[in-house]
PDB file of C-alpha atoms in Angstrom:
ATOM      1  CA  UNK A 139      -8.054  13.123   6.405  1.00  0.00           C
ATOM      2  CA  UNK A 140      -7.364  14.750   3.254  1.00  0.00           C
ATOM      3  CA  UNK A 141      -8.221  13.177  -0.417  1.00  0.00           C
ATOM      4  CA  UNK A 142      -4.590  12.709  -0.918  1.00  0.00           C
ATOM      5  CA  UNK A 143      -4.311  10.392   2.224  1.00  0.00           C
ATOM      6  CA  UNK A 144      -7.051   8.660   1.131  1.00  0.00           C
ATOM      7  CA  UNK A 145      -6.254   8.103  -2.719  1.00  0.00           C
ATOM      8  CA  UNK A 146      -7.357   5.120  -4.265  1.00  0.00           C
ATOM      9  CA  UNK A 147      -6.067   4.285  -7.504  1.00  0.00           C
ATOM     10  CA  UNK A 148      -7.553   0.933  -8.391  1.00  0.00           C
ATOM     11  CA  UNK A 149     -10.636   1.419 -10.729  1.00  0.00           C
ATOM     12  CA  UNK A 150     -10.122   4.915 -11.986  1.00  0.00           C
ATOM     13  CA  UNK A 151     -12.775   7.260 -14.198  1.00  0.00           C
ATOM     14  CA  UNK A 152     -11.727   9.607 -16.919  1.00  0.00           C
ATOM     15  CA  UNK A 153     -14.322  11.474 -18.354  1.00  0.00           C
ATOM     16  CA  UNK A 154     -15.501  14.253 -20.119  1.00  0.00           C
ATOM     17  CA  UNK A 155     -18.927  15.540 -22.334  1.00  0.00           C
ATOM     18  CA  UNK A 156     -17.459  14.510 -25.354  1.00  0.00           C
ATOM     19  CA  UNK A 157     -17.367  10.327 -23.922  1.00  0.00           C
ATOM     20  CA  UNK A 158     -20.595  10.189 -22.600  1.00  0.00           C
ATOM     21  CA  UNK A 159     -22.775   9.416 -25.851  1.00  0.00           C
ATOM     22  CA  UNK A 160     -24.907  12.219 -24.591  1.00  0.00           C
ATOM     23  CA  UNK A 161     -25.437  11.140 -21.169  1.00  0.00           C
ATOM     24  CA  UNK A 162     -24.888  13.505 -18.544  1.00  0.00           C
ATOM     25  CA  UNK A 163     -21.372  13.173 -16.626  1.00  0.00           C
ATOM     26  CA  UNK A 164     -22.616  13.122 -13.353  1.00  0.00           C
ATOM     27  CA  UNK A 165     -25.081  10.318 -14.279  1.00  0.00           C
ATOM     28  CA  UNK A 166     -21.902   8.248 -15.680  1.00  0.00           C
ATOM     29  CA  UNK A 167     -20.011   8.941 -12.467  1.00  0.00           C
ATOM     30  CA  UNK A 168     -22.282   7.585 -10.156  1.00  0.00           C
ATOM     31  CA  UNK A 169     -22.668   4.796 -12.434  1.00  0.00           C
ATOM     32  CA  UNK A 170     -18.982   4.340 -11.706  1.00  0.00           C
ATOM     33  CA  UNK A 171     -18.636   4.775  -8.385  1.00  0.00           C
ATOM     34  CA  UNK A 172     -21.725   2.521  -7.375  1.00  0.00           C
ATOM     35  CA  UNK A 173     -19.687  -0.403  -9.197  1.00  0.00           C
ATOM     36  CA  UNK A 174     -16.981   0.323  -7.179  1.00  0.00           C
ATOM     37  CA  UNK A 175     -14.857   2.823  -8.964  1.00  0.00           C
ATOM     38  CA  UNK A 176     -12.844   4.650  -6.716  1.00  0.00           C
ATOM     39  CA  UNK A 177     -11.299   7.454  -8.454  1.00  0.00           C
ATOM     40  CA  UNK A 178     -12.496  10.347 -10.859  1.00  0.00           C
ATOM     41  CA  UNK A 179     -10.462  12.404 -13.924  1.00  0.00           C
ATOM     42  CA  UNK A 180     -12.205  14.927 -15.578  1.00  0.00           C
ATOM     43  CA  UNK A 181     -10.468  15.511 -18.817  1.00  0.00           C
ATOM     44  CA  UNK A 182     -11.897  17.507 -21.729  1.00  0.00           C
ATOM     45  CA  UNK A 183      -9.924  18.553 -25.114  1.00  0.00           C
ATOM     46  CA  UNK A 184     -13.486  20.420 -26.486  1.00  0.00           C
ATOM     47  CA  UNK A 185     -14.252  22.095 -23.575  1.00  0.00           C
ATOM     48  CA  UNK A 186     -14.171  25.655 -22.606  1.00  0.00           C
ATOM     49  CA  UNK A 187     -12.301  26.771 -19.099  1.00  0.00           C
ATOM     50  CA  UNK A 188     -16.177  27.846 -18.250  1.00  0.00           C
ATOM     51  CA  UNK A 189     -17.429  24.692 -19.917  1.00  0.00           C
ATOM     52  CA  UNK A 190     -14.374  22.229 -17.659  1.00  0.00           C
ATOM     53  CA  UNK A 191     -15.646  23.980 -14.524  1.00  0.00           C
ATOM     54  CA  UNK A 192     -19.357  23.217 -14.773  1.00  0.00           C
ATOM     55  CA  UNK A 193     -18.078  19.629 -15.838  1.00  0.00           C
ATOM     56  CA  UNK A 194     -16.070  19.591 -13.025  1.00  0.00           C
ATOM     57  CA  UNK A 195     -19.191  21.045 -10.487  1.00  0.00           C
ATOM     58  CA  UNK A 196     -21.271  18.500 -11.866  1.00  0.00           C
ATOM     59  CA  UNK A 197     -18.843  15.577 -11.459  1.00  0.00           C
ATOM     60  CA  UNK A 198     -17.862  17.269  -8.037  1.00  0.00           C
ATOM     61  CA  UNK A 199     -21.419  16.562  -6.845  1.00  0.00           C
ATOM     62  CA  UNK A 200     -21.530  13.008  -7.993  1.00  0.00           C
ATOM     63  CA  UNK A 201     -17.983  11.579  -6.550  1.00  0.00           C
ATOM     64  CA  UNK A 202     -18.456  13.615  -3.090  1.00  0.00           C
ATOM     65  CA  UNK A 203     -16.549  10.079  -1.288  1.00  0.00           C
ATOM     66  CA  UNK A 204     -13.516   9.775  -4.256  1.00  0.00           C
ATOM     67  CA  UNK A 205     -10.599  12.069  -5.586  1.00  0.00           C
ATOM     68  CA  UNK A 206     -11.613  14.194  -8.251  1.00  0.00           C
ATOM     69  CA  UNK A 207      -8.631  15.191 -10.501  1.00  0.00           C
ATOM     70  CA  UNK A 208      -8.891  17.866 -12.967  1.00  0.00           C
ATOM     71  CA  UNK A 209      -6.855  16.757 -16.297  1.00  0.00           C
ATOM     72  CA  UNK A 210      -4.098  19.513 -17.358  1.00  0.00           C
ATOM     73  CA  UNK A 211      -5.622  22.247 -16.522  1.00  0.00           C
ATOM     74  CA  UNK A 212      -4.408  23.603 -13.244  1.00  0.00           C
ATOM     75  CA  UNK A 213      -6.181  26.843 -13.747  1.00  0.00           C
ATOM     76  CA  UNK A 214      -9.322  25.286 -13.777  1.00  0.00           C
ATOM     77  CA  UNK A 215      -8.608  22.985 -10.688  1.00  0.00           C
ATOM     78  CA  UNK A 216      -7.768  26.250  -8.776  1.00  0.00           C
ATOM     79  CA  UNK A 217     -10.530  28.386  -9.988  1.00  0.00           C
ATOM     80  CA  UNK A 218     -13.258  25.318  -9.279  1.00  0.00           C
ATOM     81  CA  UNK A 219     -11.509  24.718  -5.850  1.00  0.00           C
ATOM     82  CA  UNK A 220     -11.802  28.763  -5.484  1.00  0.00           C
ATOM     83  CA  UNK A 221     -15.309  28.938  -6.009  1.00  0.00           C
ATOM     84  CA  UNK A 222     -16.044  26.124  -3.368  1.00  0.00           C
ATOM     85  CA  UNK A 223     -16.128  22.922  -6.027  1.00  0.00           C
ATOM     86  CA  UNK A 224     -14.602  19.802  -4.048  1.00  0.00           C
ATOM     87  CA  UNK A 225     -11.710  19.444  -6.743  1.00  0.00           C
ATOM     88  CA  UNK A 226      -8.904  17.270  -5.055  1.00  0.00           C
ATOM     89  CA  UNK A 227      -6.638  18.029  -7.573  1.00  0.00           C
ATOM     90  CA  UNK A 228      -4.416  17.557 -11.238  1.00  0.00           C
ATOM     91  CA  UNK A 229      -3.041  15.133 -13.084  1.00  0.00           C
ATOM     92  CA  UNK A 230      -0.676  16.466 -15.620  1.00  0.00           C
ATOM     93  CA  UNK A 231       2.078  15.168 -18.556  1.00  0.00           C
ATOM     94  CA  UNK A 232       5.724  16.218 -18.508  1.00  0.00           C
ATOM     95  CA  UNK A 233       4.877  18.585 -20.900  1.00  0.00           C
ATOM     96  CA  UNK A 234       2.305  20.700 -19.182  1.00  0.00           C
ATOM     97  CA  UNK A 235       2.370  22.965 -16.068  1.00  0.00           C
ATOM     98  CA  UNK A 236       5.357  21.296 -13.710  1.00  0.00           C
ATOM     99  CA  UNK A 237       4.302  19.243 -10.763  1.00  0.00           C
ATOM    100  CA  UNK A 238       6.090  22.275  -8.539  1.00  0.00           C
ATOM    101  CA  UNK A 239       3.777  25.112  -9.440  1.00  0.00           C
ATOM    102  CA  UNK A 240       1.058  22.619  -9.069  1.00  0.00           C
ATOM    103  CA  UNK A 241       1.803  21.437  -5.510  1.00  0.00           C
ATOM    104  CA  UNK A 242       2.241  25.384  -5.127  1.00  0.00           C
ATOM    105  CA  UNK A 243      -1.185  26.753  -6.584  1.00  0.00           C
ATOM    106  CA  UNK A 244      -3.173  24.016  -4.659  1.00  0.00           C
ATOM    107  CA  UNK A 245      -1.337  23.414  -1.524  1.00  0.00           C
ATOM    108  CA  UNK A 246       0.198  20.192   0.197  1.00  0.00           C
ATOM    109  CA  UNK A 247      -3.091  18.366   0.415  1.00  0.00           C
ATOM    110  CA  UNK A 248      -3.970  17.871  -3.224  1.00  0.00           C
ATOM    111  CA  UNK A 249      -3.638  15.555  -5.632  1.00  0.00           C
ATOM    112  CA  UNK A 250      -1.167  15.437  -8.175  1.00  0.00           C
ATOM    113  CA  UNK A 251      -0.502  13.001 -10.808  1.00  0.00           C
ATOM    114  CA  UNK A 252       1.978  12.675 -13.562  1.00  0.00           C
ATOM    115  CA  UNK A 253       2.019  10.931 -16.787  1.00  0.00           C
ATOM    116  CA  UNK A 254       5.330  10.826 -18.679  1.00  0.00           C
ATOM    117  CA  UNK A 255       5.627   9.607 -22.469  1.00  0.00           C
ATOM    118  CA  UNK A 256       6.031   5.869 -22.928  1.00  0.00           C
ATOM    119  CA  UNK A 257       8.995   5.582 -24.029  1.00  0.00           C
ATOM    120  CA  UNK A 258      10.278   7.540 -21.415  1.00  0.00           C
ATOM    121  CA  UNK A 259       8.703   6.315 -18.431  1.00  0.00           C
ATOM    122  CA  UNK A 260      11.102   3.691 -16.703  1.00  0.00           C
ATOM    123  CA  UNK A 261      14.095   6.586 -17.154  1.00  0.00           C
ATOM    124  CA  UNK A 262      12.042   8.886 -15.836  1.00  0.00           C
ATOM    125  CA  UNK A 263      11.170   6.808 -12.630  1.00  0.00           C
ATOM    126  CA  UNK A 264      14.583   6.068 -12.017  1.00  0.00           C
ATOM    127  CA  UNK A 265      15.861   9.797 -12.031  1.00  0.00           C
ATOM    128  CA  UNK A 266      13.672  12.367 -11.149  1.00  0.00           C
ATOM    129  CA  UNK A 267      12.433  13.800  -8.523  1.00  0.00           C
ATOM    130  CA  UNK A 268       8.866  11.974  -6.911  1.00  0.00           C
ATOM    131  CA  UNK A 269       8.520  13.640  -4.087  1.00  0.00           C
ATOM    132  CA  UNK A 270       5.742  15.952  -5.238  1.00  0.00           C
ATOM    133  CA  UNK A 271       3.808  13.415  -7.136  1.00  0.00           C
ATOM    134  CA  UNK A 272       1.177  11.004  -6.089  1.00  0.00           C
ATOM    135  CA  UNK A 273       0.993   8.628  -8.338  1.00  0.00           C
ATOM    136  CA  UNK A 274       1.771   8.141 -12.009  1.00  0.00           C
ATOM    137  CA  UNK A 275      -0.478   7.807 -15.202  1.00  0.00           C
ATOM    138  CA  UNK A 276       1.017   4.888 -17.498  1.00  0.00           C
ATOM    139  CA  UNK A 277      -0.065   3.885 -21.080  1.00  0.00           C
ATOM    140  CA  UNK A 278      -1.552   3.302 -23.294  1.00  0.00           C
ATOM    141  CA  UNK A 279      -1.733  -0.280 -23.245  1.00  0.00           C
ATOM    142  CA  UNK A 280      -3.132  -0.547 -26.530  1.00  0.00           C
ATOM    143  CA  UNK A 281      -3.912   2.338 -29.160  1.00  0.00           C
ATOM    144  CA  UNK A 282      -7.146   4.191 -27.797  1.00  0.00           C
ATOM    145  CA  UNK A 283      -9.319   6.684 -29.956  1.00  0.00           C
ATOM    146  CA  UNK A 284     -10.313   8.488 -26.884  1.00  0.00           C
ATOM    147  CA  UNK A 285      -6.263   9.487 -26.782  1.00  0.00           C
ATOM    148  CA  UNK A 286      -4.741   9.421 -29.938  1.00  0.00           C
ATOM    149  CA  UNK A 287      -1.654  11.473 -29.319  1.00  0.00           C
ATOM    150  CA  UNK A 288      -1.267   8.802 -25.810  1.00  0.00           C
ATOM    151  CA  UNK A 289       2.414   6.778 -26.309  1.00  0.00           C
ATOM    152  CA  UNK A 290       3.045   9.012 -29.343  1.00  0.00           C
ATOM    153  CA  UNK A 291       6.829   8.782 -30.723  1.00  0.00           C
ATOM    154  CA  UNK A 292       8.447  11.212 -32.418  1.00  0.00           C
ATOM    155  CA  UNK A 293       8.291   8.808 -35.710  1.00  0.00           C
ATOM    156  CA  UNK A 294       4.508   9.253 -35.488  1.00  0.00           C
ATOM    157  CA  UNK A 295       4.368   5.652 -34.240  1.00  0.00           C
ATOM    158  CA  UNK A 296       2.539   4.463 -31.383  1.00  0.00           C
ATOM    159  CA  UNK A 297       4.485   2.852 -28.478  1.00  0.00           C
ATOM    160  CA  UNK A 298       2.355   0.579 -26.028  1.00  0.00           C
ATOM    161  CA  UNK A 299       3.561  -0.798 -23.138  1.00  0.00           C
ATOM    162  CA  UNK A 300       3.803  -4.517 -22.659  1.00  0.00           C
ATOM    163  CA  UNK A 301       3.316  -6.668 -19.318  1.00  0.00           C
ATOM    164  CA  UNK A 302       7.169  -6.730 -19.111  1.00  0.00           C
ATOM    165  CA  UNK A 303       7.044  -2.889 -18.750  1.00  0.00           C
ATOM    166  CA  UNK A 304       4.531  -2.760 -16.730  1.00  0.00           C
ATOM    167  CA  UNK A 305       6.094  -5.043 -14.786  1.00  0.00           C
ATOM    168  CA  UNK A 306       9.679  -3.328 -14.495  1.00  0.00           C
ATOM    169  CA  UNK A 307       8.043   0.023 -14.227  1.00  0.00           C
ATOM    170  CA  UNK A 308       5.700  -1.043 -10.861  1.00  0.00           C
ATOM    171  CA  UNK A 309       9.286  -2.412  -9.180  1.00  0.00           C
ATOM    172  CA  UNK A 310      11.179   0.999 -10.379  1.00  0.00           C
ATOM    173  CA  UNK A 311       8.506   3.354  -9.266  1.00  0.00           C
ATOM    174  CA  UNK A 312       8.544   4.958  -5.717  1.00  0.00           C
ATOM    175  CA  UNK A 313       4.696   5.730  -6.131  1.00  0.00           C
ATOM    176  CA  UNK A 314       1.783   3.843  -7.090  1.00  0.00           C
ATOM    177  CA  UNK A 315       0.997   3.245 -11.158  1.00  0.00           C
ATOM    178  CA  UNK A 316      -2.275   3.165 -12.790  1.00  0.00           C
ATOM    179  CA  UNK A 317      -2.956   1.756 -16.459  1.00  0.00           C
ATOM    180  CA  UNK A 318      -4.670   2.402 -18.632  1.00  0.00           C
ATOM    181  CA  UNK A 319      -4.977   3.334 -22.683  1.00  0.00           C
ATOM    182  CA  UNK A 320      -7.171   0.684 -24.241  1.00  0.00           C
ATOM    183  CA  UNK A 321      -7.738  -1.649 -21.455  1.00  0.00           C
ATOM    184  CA  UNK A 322     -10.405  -4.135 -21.263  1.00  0.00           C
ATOM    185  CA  UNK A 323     -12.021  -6.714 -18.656  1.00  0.00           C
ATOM    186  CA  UNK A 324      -9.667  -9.122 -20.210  1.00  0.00           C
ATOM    187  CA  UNK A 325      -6.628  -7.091 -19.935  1.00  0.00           C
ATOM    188  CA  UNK A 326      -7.432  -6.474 -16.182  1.00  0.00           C
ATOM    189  CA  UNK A 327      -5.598  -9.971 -14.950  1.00  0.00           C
ATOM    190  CA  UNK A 328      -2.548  -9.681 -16.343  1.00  0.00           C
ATOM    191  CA  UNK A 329      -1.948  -6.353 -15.544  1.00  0.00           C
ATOM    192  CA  UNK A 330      -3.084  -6.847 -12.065  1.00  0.00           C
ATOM    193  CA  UNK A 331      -0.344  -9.464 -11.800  1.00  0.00           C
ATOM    194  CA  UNK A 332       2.433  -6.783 -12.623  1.00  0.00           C
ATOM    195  CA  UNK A 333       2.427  -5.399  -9.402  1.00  0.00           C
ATOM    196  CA  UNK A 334       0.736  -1.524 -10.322  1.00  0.00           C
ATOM    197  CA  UNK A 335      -2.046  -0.476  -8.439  1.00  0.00           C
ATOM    198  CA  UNK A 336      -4.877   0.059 -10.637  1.00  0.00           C
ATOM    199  CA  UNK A 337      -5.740   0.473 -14.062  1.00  0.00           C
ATOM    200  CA  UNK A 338      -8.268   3.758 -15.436  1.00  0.00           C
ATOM    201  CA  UNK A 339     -10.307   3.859 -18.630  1.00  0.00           C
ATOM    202  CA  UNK A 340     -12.645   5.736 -20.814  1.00  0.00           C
ATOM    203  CA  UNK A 341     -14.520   4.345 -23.367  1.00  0.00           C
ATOM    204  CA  UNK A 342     -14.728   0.860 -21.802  1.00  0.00           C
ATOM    205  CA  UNK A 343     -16.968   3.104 -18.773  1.00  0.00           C
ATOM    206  CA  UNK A 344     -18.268   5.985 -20.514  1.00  0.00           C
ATOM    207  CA  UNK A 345     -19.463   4.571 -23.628  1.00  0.00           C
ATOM    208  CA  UNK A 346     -20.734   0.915 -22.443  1.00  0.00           C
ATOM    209  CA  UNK A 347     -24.658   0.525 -23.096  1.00  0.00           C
ATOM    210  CA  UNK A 348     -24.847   0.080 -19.673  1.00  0.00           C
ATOM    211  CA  UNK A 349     -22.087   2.387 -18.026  1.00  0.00           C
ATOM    212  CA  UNK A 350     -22.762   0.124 -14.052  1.00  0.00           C
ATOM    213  CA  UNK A 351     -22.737  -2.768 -15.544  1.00  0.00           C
ATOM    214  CA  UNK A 352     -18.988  -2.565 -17.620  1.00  0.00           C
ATOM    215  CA  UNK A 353     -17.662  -1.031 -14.336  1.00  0.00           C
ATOM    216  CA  UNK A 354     -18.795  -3.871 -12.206  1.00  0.00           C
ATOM    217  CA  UNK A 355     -17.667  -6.653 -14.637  1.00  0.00           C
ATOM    218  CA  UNK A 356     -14.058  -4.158 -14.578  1.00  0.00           C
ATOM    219  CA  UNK A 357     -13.779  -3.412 -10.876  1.00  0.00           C
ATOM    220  CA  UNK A 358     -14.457  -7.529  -9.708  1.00  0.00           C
ATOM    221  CA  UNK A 359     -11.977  -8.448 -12.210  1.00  0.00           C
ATOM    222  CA  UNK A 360      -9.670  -6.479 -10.708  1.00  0.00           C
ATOM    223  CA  UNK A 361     -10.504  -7.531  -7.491  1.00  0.00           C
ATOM    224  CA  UNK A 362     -10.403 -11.234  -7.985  1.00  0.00           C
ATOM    225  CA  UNK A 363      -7.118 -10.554  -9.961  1.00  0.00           C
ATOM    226  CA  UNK A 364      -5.344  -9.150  -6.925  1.00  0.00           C
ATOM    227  CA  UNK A 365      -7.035 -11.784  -4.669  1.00  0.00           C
ATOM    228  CA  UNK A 366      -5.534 -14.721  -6.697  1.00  0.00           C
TER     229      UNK A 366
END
């Protein structure tokens, strides 16, 4: 069984050098994942393509049992996969390489997500074309500093998405949602209750004193959430 057949969305890891206050990724990773996380996005603005590739080996080794997504950079996710790395696959905006030359490059069994701009998202859900894509990236719930371009409008203002979008967009969508941008343990029951399937952060993870700790306290309040 492939990665893809196997995807879960529900606690979901982005990461990269520059969140880690220092710590090395893989260290933060298995933090993660032995709380229960049970997916893995390595996404660097700082790094190098050499630099994303080690990042990616070394997160490779720590998240052998979850999908491992690459963040933009398709070249990277085919050049890690090509040089044996267990990369499962991309996530990707509108604006970067299309979904099509990513299903292309890295075959039927990867991975591919898709974020589209806020205020676009719903639209976007209701007319194109989903077959290629996995799941999609939604956000930010709140303004982030880890993303500070994420739900940017073309007036330079920020637009977040409520529980009522969240909401509309999980009964629109043909694929599974995760949220994220912002979110903390007490966001986690409300957007549980929208009907999307997981929510993914950054700083809340990777730059918690005690990286196991914040994901436990995340992942069982998701998991009571959807229990309730």
């Amino acid at each position: 069984m492939s990665m893809r057949d196997a995807l879960d969305i529900s606690s979901y890891l982005v990461i990269g050098p520059e969140n880690t206050c220092g710590r090395p990724v893989g260290d933060v990773i298995s933090a993660a994942l032995a709380a229960g996380f049970t997916c893995v996005q390595v996404r660097s603005k700082v790094c190098s393509a050499r630099e994303l590739m080690a990042c990616a080996d070394e997160a490779a080794r720590a998240s052998e049992k979850v999908a491992l997504l690459i963040d933009d950079r398709l070249d990277v996710a085919f050049a890690a996969r090509e040089a044996g790395v267990k990369v499962d696959g991309v996530h990707v905006g509108q604006s970067d390489v299309p979904v099509e030359a990513c299903r292309k490059l890295l075959g039927p069994d990867a991975v591919v997500g898709l974020s589209a701009r806020a205020d676009e998202m719903l639209e976007y859900v209701k007319t194109a074309d989903m077959s290629l894509v996995d799941y999609l990236g939604v956000g930010p719930l709140h303004e982030t500093p880890t993303k500070r371009d994420c739900g940017l409008a073309a007036d330079g203002t920020i637009i977040t998405k409520s529980i009522d979008d969240l909401r509309e967009l999980a009964i629109a969508s043909p694929v599974p949602i995760v949220v994220g941008g912002g979110v903390k343990v007490a966001d986690i029951p409300l957007v549980a209750q929208t009907g999307v399937d997981g929510f993914f952060v950054v700083s809340a993870v990777c730059g918690a004193s005690d990286p196991e700790a914040a994901a436990r306290e995340l992942v069982c309040a998701w998991r009571e959430a959807k229990a309730s």
